[in-house]
Amino acid sequence: MADEKKPAGPDLTKGISLSAIADGEPLLGHVGDEPVLLVRQGGDVFAIGAECTHYHGPLAEGVVTDGTVRCPWHHACFDLRTGEALHAPALSPLACWKVEQRGDTITVREKLEQPKPRPRGTVSAAPDRVVIVGGGAAGFAAAAMLRRHGYQNSITMLSNDDAPPVDRPNLSKDYLAGSAPEDWVPLRGDDFYKESGIDLRLNTEVGKIDAKGNAVTLKDGSSVPYDRLLLATGAEPVRLQIPGADLPHVHTLRSLADCRAIIKASDGAKRAVVIGASFIGLEVAASLRARKLEVHVVAPEKRPLERVFGPQMGDFIRKLHEEHGVIFHLEDTSEAIANKQVKLKSGGALDADLVVAGVGVRPRLALAETAGLAIDRGVLVDATLQTSAPNIFAAGDIARWPDPHSGENIRVEHWVVAERQGQITALNMLGLGQPFTAVPFFWSQHYDIPINYVGHAEKWDDIAIEGDIASKDCVLRYRRNGKTLAVASIFRDKESLEAEIAMERAA
Ligand SMILES: Cc1cc2nc3c(=O)[nH]c(=O)nc-3n(C[C@H](O)[C@H](O)[C@H](O)COP(=O)(O)OP(=O)(O)OC[C@H]3O[C@@H](n4cnc5c(N)ncnc54)[C@H](O)[C@@H]3O)c2cc1C
Ligand code: FES
């Protein structure tokens, strides 16, 4: 029993030989009950918190590079010197510890006051008023980054949601499955906004942007002036266009309210039909299985997620869900929904107490369109994420940006990309002019199997598979003309991180 709780690795208060710390290889130890990571880079030795501030990922299993350590789970990146969370999804810094060196012995005893983040450039023009439309991944990350970098003027965040910014990926995973407590869901507690001087206005719908007059108009007719505007309106679920799609037991999932409605509907329900074998559809299927519902998935494709991952991984995902009791109706669609039934195109019907449609999302472009911004299946932005209008930036699911890795203008719907774009727009609203160069990354979770994906491959001519997909230990490299465009992996976290770093360097 006592051993189970003992922190791993050497007790760093007792000292450790410098030669035991290999250059660039994180070493896990502890100070009292706290896990601490020792990292040697060249002549420097750093001691920082060993657990990622996102979901407690084990940084000792991550990768050290260029004065940073990267988390193996969802690729957050921390500055070894300051602990700063340089790249989302982690948003809070790691604790930093004082490293004492005497001769060949390194000792760690004392936690330092949190160092300030390193400046990322010179603020050339701090605007008086920043307005952010959207209280999601990109909007929140931008507001937090503005404050982190010392911006002291006004920040107003306008969101038509009734909840403050939430950890949206959790809404189809642990929270929906019933295994995450309520307090995991908000990105920050209510106090944060007050203490940070962020004027977060919920239930506030922006109806129009006056790009010439530098103001947004709310649905109630009032207007909010800005000097810099960030558009981060995200995406909305595509609604089914079939009879019965508007019945009360038919749900989509985007917001916390949507998620709560599905949880409520699943209470006492026996059977659910998920329409669409999308990421959200399949994650919902897994979560509803955890709630002991019988789950049927209806989708037109031959294999789930084949378009993103290819046939081999598609077959694996199907089998994984089937092993957990999900029943697929592939190469089929729903024609109509009645009170307790979903009618299939192939004939026949499925009983359903609850229906969840996960048939894709559409970027919310209406505001950008009325403002006259350049649009191309998304809001067109330049390398600094600035739109075609001066002083207006766009980030997240709505933004189509010049991706230096694929050489294409791309738009993706990834949590980490939205947050990182929000962070870059914050710096650029302060005049830092930083290009957005992050390699796209997303993860998806099905039962206890995480799938990580770096890069962007809409088409490929070859998938090189290393390891064994069925054994849940694999790396898939998607290549076109011999170039690796993207890498998917299961339980090969280091290789996923190394692929990300290689793509960064190649660009
Ligand atoms: C259930 C679920 C699970 C997901 N899981 C994953 C995952 O595992 N991995 C992954 O990479 N991605 C995942 N995603 C996708 C990810 O959440 C999105 O890519 C990300 O949230 C996009 O961030 P955003 O800031 O662009 O938009 P959002 O986070 O959607 O935020 C947009 C905000 O704008 C507000 N808004 C919109 N229009 C207006 C208006 N006119 N006036 C005022 N406010 C407005 C909305 O209310 C919302 O607050 C998931 C998405 C969902 C829904
Ligand atoms: S746990 Fe580290 S990035 Fe998610």
XYZ file of C-alpha atoms and ligand atoms in Angstrom:
564
model
C 0.000 0.000 0.000
C 2.621 2.510 1.117
C 4.721 1.750 -1.968
C 1.836 2.608 -4.319
C 1.815 6.208 -3.151
C 5.547 6.692 -3.116
C 6.573 9.186 -5.794
C 8.691 7.668 -8.547
C 12.413 8.187 -9.029
C 15.157 9.398 -6.719
C 14.594 11.777 -3.823
C 16.177 14.895 -5.280
C 16.599 16.531 -1.880
C 19.245 13.910 -1.182
C 21.274 14.837 -4.258
C 21.985 13.009 -7.480
C 25.156 12.716 -9.501
C 25.291 15.004 -12.542
C 26.548 12.105 -14.608
C 23.275 10.264 -13.911
C 21.397 12.912 -15.925
C 21.848 12.259 -19.634
C 21.819 15.345 -21.835
C 18.338 15.921 -23.268
C 16.824 12.915 -21.451
C 14.316 13.944 -18.787
C 14.894 12.269 -15.419
C 11.972 11.795 -13.073
C 12.544 12.316 -9.358
C 10.666 13.884 -6.501
C 10.831 16.507 -3.798
C 8.630 15.381 -0.951
C 5.408 14.219 -2.591
C 5.856 16.313 -5.701
C 7.157 14.732 -8.904
C 9.978 16.816 -10.351
C 11.700 16.531 -13.713
C 15.436 17.104 -14.008
C 16.621 18.082 -17.462
C 20.150 18.757 -18.579
C 20.656 20.746 -21.749
C 24.253 21.563 -22.542
C 25.730 23.184 -19.452
C 22.343 23.898 -17.822
C 20.301 21.745 -15.481
C 16.624 22.555 -14.934
C 14.149 21.233 -12.404
C 10.462 21.641 -13.210
C 7.119 20.046 -12.384
C 6.903 16.597 -13.962
C 3.157 16.534 -14.674
C 1.669 18.379 -17.607
C -0.760 21.086 -16.505
C -3.270 19.979 -19.150
C -4.348 16.449 -18.071
C -1.319 15.474 -15.959
C 0.560 13.816 -18.831
C 3.914 12.284 -17.766
C 6.529 14.735 -19.049
C 9.288 12.237 -18.263
C 7.975 10.300 -21.282
C 8.002 13.388 -23.480
C 10.687 14.918 -25.652
C 13.222 17.599 -24.711
C 14.213 19.942 -27.503
C 15.494 23.505 -27.869
C 15.061 24.509 -24.236
C 11.579 22.988 -23.980
C 9.894 19.784 -22.912
C 6.881 18.478 -24.826
C 4.077 16.426 -23.374
C 3.610 12.961 -24.878
C -0.181 13.019 -24.678
C -1.405 16.126 -26.520
C 1.858 17.900 -27.392
C 1.805 20.848 -24.989
C 5.232 22.490 -24.835
C 6.857 24.070 -21.776
C 9.833 26.401 -21.430
C 12.428 24.634 -19.257
C 13.729 27.924 -17.867
C 10.432 29.606 -16.937
C 7.932 26.727 -16.881
C 5.705 28.731 -19.242
C 3.190 26.697 -21.270
C 4.471 27.875 -24.647
C 2.053 25.837 -26.746
C -1.498 24.805 -25.877
C -3.343 22.686 -24.862
C -1.653 23.350 -21.511
C -2.469 26.871 -20.437
C -0.808 27.033 -17.008
C 2.926 27.029 -16.275
C 4.899 24.267 -14.593
C 6.431 24.960 -11.208
C 10.152 25.712 -11.354
C 12.600 24.509 -8.723
C 15.993 25.813 -7.655
C 18.861 23.598 -8.850
C 21.859 23.510 -6.513
C 25.113 22.122 -7.831
C 28.071 21.239 -5.630
C 30.844 19.439 -7.448
C 29.215 16.579 -9.290
C 26.091 16.578 -7.126
C 22.760 18.146 -8.088
C 20.274 18.799 -5.305
C 16.716 20.159 -5.567
C 14.939 21.379 -2.455
C 13.242 24.674 -3.014
C 10.401 25.734 -5.303
C 11.036 29.085 -6.965
C 8.599 31.910 -7.278
C 7.042 31.398 -10.731
C 9.369 33.117 -13.231
C 7.838 35.594 -15.678
C 7.357 34.343 -19.249
C 10.081 35.438 -21.622
C 8.998 38.334 -23.852
C 8.214 37.146 -27.380
C 8.920 40.425 -29.082
C 8.357 44.126 -28.672
C 4.838 45.394 -28.264
C 4.729 48.070 -30.939
C 1.183 49.298 -30.437
C -0.915 48.166 -27.495
C -4.499 48.866 -28.545
C -6.904 50.464 -26.075
C -9.681 47.972 -26.665
C -9.522 44.345 -27.750
C -12.849 42.690 -28.501
C -13.075 38.924 -28.934
C -16.177 37.384 -30.506
C -16.415 33.804 -29.260
C -15.935 32.209 -25.872
C -14.373 28.968 -27.068
C -10.891 27.540 -27.561
C -9.408 30.339 -29.656
C -11.158 33.211 -27.895
C -10.181 32.032 -24.430
C -6.569 31.288 -25.362
C -6.243 34.737 -26.922
C -7.595 36.549 -23.874
C -5.368 34.573 -21.517
C -2.295 35.184 -23.680
C -2.959 38.931 -23.841
C -2.883 39.100 -20.060
C 0.080 36.729 -19.801
C 2.053 39.102 -21.983
C 1.286 42.119 -19.899
C -1.502 43.698 -21.918
C -3.342 45.854 -19.414
C -6.027 47.591 -21.444
C -9.589 46.507 -22.052
C -10.508 42.954 -23.129
C -14.161 42.201 -23.876
C -15.150 38.647 -24.731
C -18.600 38.263 -26.279
C -20.121 34.802 -26.334
C -23.608 33.683 -27.247
C -23.104 30.595 -25.074
C -24.550 30.547 -21.573
C -21.449 28.833 -20.139
C -17.993 30.343 -19.758
C -15.311 28.749 -21.969
C -15.294 24.961 -21.496
C -12.988 22.065 -22.265
C -15.009 21.135 -25.343
C -13.190 17.879 -26.205
C -14.262 16.508 -22.849
C -17.934 16.914 -23.789
C -17.875 13.838 -26.011
C -15.454 11.888 -23.816
C -15.087 11.590 -20.030
C -17.743 14.118 -19.082
C -20.346 12.546 -21.344
C -19.295 9.070 -20.222
C -19.845 10.122 -16.608
C -16.231 9.671 -15.544
C -15.165 13.333 -15.301
C -16.346 15.539 -12.477
C -18.144 18.791 -13.176
C -15.134 20.922 -12.250
C -13.064 19.513 -15.133
C -15.283 21.215 -17.652
C -14.656 24.989 -17.341
C -11.273 26.086 -18.683
C -11.074 28.463 -15.737
C -13.197 29.196 -12.690
C -15.532 32.210 -12.726
C -13.082 34.218 -10.589
C -10.453 34.099 -13.311
C -12.285 36.541 -15.569
C -12.833 39.060 -12.807
C -9.320 38.778 -11.466
C -7.831 39.053 -14.956
C -9.981 42.013 -15.897
C -11.596 40.145 -18.787
C -15.116 41.395 -19.394
C -16.742 38.081 -20.323
C -20.298 38.666 -21.511
C -22.279 35.450 -21.847
C -25.591 35.027 -23.701
C -24.423 37.863 -25.909
C -24.979 37.386 -29.609
C -23.002 39.558 -31.994
C -25.179 40.368 -35.003
C -22.923 42.512 -37.180
C -19.463 43.904 -37.607
C -18.902 47.419 -38.841
C -15.357 47.001 -40.138
C -15.089 50.647 -41.232
C -16.476 52.015 -37.992
C -14.430 49.587 -35.815
C -17.422 48.366 -33.801
C -19.528 45.248 -33.407
C -23.289 45.415 -33.021
C -25.013 43.107 -30.590
C -28.369 41.500 -31.285
C -29.948 43.911 -28.750
C -28.856 46.820 -30.951
C -26.065 48.144 -28.725
C -22.584 48.439 -30.095
C -19.132 47.645 -28.733
C -16.204 49.564 -30.233
C -12.824 47.933 -30.767
C -9.293 48.792 -31.806
C -8.466 45.140 -32.511
C -11.085 42.473 -33.102
C -10.644 38.711 -32.945
C -13.275 36.625 -34.669
C -13.383 33.158 -33.119
C -16.942 32.025 -33.725
C -16.071 28.360 -34.256
C -18.371 25.946 -36.009
C -21.877 24.641 -35.565
C -23.223 21.141 -36.048
C -24.824 20.411 -39.387
C -28.517 19.676 -38.808
C -30.104 16.656 -40.434
C -32.501 17.537 -43.238
C -34.914 14.650 -42.817
C -38.432 14.414 -41.422
C -38.366 14.224 -37.628
C -34.922 15.827 -37.271
C -36.404 18.486 -35.013
C -38.020 16.059 -32.568
C -36.992 16.654 -28.943
C -35.100 13.364 -28.591
C -32.799 14.266 -31.530
C -29.588 15.932 -30.352
C -26.403 17.468 -31.675
C -23.320 18.136 -29.571
C -21.327 21.341 -29.457
C -21.963 23.135 -26.171
C -22.076 22.170 -22.522
C -25.866 22.623 -22.673
C -26.029 20.128 -25.580
C -23.937 17.670 -23.573
C -26.121 18.027 -20.486
C -29.216 17.461 -22.609
C -27.761 14.182 -23.940
C -26.808 13.070 -20.419
C -30.336 13.825 -19.232
C -31.875 11.991 -22.182
C -29.640 8.961 -21.618
C -30.921 8.642 -18.075
C -33.403 5.757 -18.211
C -32.928 5.320 -21.979
C -32.176 1.851 -23.323
C -31.206 2.460 -26.940
C -29.428 5.240 -28.745
C -28.912 5.733 -32.457
C -25.915 7.813 -33.469
C -26.207 9.168 -36.986
C -22.760 9.703 -38.501
C -19.514 7.843 -37.845
C -17.588 11.097 -37.376
C -15.135 11.706 -34.526
C -17.914 13.192 -32.444
C -20.392 10.477 -33.426
C -18.009 7.682 -32.458
C -16.845 9.333 -29.247
C -20.494 9.806 -28.294
C -21.117 6.130 -29.100
C -18.271 5.110 -26.760
C -19.529 7.398 -23.978
C -23.081 6.123 -24.269
C -21.788 2.558 -24.083
C -20.108 3.554 -20.830
C -23.602 4.599 -19.710
C -24.787 1.099 -20.622
C -27.022 2.086 -23.522
C -27.366 -0.129 -26.561
C -25.773 1.959 -29.312
C -26.316 1.770 -33.077
C -24.259 3.876 -35.502
C -25.723 4.655 -38.919
C -23.381 6.111 -41.546
C -23.044 6.160 -45.347
C -19.344 5.310 -45.545
C -17.853 1.848 -45.836
C -15.487 2.313 -42.912
C -15.567 4.803 -40.072
C -13.055 7.652 -40.393
C -11.505 6.140 -43.519
C -11.327 9.570 -45.179
C -9.005 10.810 -42.407
C -7.072 7.690 -41.424
C -7.302 5.320 -44.385
C -8.823 1.825 -44.601
C -6.550 -0.015 -42.147
C -7.203 2.327 -39.246
C -10.863 2.595 -40.288
C -11.261 -1.188 -39.940
C -9.506 -1.089 -36.586
C -11.792 1.652 -35.267
C -14.852 -0.275 -36.394
C -13.637 -3.452 -34.681
C -12.737 -1.567 -31.515
C -16.255 -0.178 -31.239
C -17.804 -3.531 -32.079
C -15.779 -5.163 -29.314
C -17.432 -2.658 -26.987
C -20.878 -3.589 -28.248
C -21.573 -0.849 -30.800
C -23.666 -2.063 -33.729
C -22.819 -0.460 -37.073
C -25.170 0.121 -39.995
C -22.648 1.291 -42.554
C -23.322 2.186 -46.202
C -26.743 3.226 -45.007
C -28.447 6.465 -44.016
C -31.422 7.567 -42.001
C -34.454 8.651 -43.996
C -36.724 9.810 -41.254
C -37.000 9.913 -37.478
C -40.176 9.185 -35.613
C -40.867 9.304 -31.901
C -39.048 6.110 -31.002
C -37.595 5.013 -34.304
C -35.033 5.855 -36.946
C -36.074 4.722 -40.407
C -33.212 3.455 -42.583
C -32.800 3.969 -46.318
C -32.007 0.284 -46.717
C -35.425 -0.526 -45.275
C -36.312 -1.369 -41.722
C -36.061 0.830 -38.665
C -34.069 1.056 -35.446
C -35.653 1.673 -32.085
C -34.231 4.762 -30.440
C -35.010 6.480 -27.157
C -32.324 8.946 -28.041
C -30.754 10.055 -31.332
C -27.483 11.950 -31.662
C -26.559 13.404 -35.034
C -22.820 13.727 -35.601
C -22.832 14.518 -39.281
C -20.198 17.226 -39.365
C -19.914 20.892 -38.587
C -20.036 24.100 -40.576
C -17.824 27.107 -39.759
C -19.835 30.055 -38.476
C -19.007 32.593 -41.167
C -22.086 34.841 -41.153
C -20.430 37.675 -39.209
C -17.317 37.642 -41.359
C -19.443 37.638 -44.504
C -21.502 40.629 -43.459
C -18.310 42.480 -42.578
C -17.147 41.942 -46.164
C -14.075 39.925 -45.169
C -12.418 37.718 -47.783
C -13.926 34.229 -47.540
C -12.920 30.947 -49.118
C -14.649 28.044 -47.337
C -13.546 29.814 -44.161
C -12.276 33.267 -43.253
C -9.116 33.849 -45.257
C -6.222 35.004 -43.105
C -2.566 35.694 -43.832
C 0.372 34.038 -42.100
C -0.156 36.259 -39.041
C -3.853 35.291 -38.944
C -4.982 38.759 -39.956
C -8.099 38.887 -42.141
C -8.513 41.036 -45.229
C -9.631 43.923 -42.962
C -7.113 45.885 -40.946
C -7.416 45.276 -37.200
C -9.523 42.134 -37.576
C -7.975 38.733 -36.904
C -9.560 35.284 -37.110
C -8.643 32.031 -35.386
C -9.904 28.516 -34.810
C -12.462 26.541 -36.778
C -13.378 29.495 -39.019
C -9.854 30.401 -40.157
C -8.253 29.255 -43.401
C -4.550 29.997 -43.171
C -1.444 29.420 -45.278
C -0.007 26.292 -43.680
C 3.764 26.282 -44.246
C 3.971 22.502 -43.813
C 1.569 21.393 -46.538
C 2.066 24.560 -48.585
C -1.730 24.844 -48.836
C -4.372 27.149 -47.422
C -6.074 24.926 -44.900
C -8.882 25.076 -42.361
C -9.121 22.438 -39.657
C -11.348 21.716 -36.704
C -8.804 20.860 -34.009
C -8.868 22.030 -30.401
C -5.113 22.530 -30.110
C -4.877 24.435 -33.392
C -7.690 26.769 -32.310
C -5.965 27.484 -28.995
C -2.548 28.010 -30.574
C -4.038 30.305 -33.176
C -5.787 32.258 -30.441
C -2.442 32.635 -28.694
C -0.702 33.899 -31.825
C -3.473 36.365 -32.623
C -3.091 37.763 -29.091
C 0.568 38.516 -29.780
C -0.248 39.924 -33.199
C -3.003 42.169 -31.888
C -0.165 43.687 -29.854
C 1.791 44.225 -33.049
C 4.301 41.359 -32.749
C 3.673 40.151 -36.303
C 4.320 36.482 -35.581
C 3.517 33.918 -38.264
C 1.420 30.911 -37.264
C 3.706 27.983 -37.980
C 2.478 25.244 -35.626
C 2.097 21.792 -37.143
C -1.614 20.845 -36.970
C -2.278 18.326 -34.208
C -5.362 16.565 -32.918
C -6.205 13.645 -30.752
C -9.285 11.503 -30.451
C -10.170 9.040 -27.718
C -12.179 5.839 -28.130
C -12.627 3.927 -24.867
C -9.075 3.665 -23.506
C -7.438 4.084 -26.925
C -6.071 7.518 -27.825
C -5.240 8.273 -31.448
C -2.813 11.131 -32.088
C -2.417 12.837 -35.428
C 0.155 15.412 -36.535
C 0.285 17.193 -39.856
C -2.404 17.452 -42.494
C -3.098 15.031 -45.326
C -6.297 15.469 -47.298
C -4.981 13.037 -49.912
C -2.106 10.615 -49.939
C -0.714 7.994 -52.278
C 0.798 5.718 -49.667
C 0.396 4.810 -45.986
C 3.497 3.326 -44.363
C 2.515 1.316 -41.298
C 5.034 0.622 -38.540
C 4.103 -1.687 -35.691
C 0.720 -3.371 -35.521
C -2.616 -1.543 -35.552
C -4.516 -4.513 -34.081
C -2.091 -4.628 -31.139
C -2.701 -0.901 -30.552
C 0.938 -0.093 -31.059
C 1.497 1.632 -34.359
C 2.568 4.617 -36.411
C 0.943 5.358 -39.769
C 2.743 7.769 -42.095
C 0.626 9.352 -44.826
C 2.852 10.218 -47.795
C 2.415 11.970 -51.089
C 5.195 11.978 -53.670
C 7.515 10.548 -51.033
C 6.863 13.378 -48.535
C 5.316 12.561 -45.165
C 2.306 14.848 -44.778
C 0.824 13.442 -41.592
C 1.433 10.816 -38.935
C -1.228 8.965 -36.926
C -0.249 6.837 -33.964
C -1.539 4.706 -31.122
C 0.610 4.443 -28.008
C 3.682 5.683 -29.903
C 3.717 9.087 -28.284
C 7.402 9.751 -28.638
C 7.326 9.032 -32.349
C 4.328 11.311 -32.709
C 6.249 14.122 -30.987
C 9.346 13.425 -33.047
C 7.269 13.579 -36.234
C 5.919 16.969 -35.151
C 9.399 18.289 -34.434
C 10.713 16.938 -37.771
C 7.883 18.693 -39.641
C 8.621 21.949 -37.808
C 12.261 21.735 -38.776
C 11.504 20.819 -42.382
C 9.421 23.968 -42.772
C -17.892 17.449 -28.431
C -16.654 17.880 -29.140
C -15.474 17.152 -28.958
C -14.311 17.528 -29.598
N -13.177 16.804 -29.408
C -12.031 17.182 -30.000
C -10.829 16.447 -29.814
O -10.800 15.443 -29.121
N -9.709 16.880 -30.417
C -9.701 17.976 -31.212
O -8.645 18.330 -31.735
N -10.828 18.703 -31.420
C -11.985 18.330 -30.841
N -13.134 19.045 -31.056
C -13.087 20.233 -31.925
C -12.691 21.466 -31.110
O -13.473 21.559 -29.965
C -12.836 22.714 -31.972
O -11.922 22.596 -33.054
C -12.540 23.977 -31.189
O -13.427 24.137 -30.119
C -12.606 25.193 -32.095
O -12.391 26.326 -31.327
P -13.024 27.727 -31.760
O -12.566 28.712 -30.744
O -12.769 27.984 -33.179
O -14.594 27.493 -31.639
P -15.471 27.123 -30.384
O -14.672 26.469 -29.337
O -16.680 26.432 -30.904
O -15.933 28.536 -29.845
C -16.747 29.388 -30.607
C -17.452 30.341 -29.682
O -18.068 31.380 -30.424
C -19.367 31.639 -29.892
N -20.128 32.319 -30.963
C -20.388 31.872 -32.204
N -21.074 32.806 -32.906
C -21.250 33.861 -32.085
C -21.892 35.135 -32.212
N -22.478 35.521 -33.343
N -21.894 35.964 -31.144
C -21.299 35.600 -29.989
N -20.673 34.405 -29.807
C -20.657 33.560 -30.843
C -19.830 30.261 -29.481
O -20.866 30.287 -28.562
C -18.551 29.714 -28.841
O -18.426 30.200 -27.534
C -14.321 18.672 -30.437
C -15.498 19.391 -30.630
C -16.661 19.007 -29.992
C -17.928 19.785 -30.196
S -1.806 15.981 -20.818
Fe -0.169 17.128 -21.595
S -0.944 18.016 -23.352
Fe -2.607 16.919 -22.558
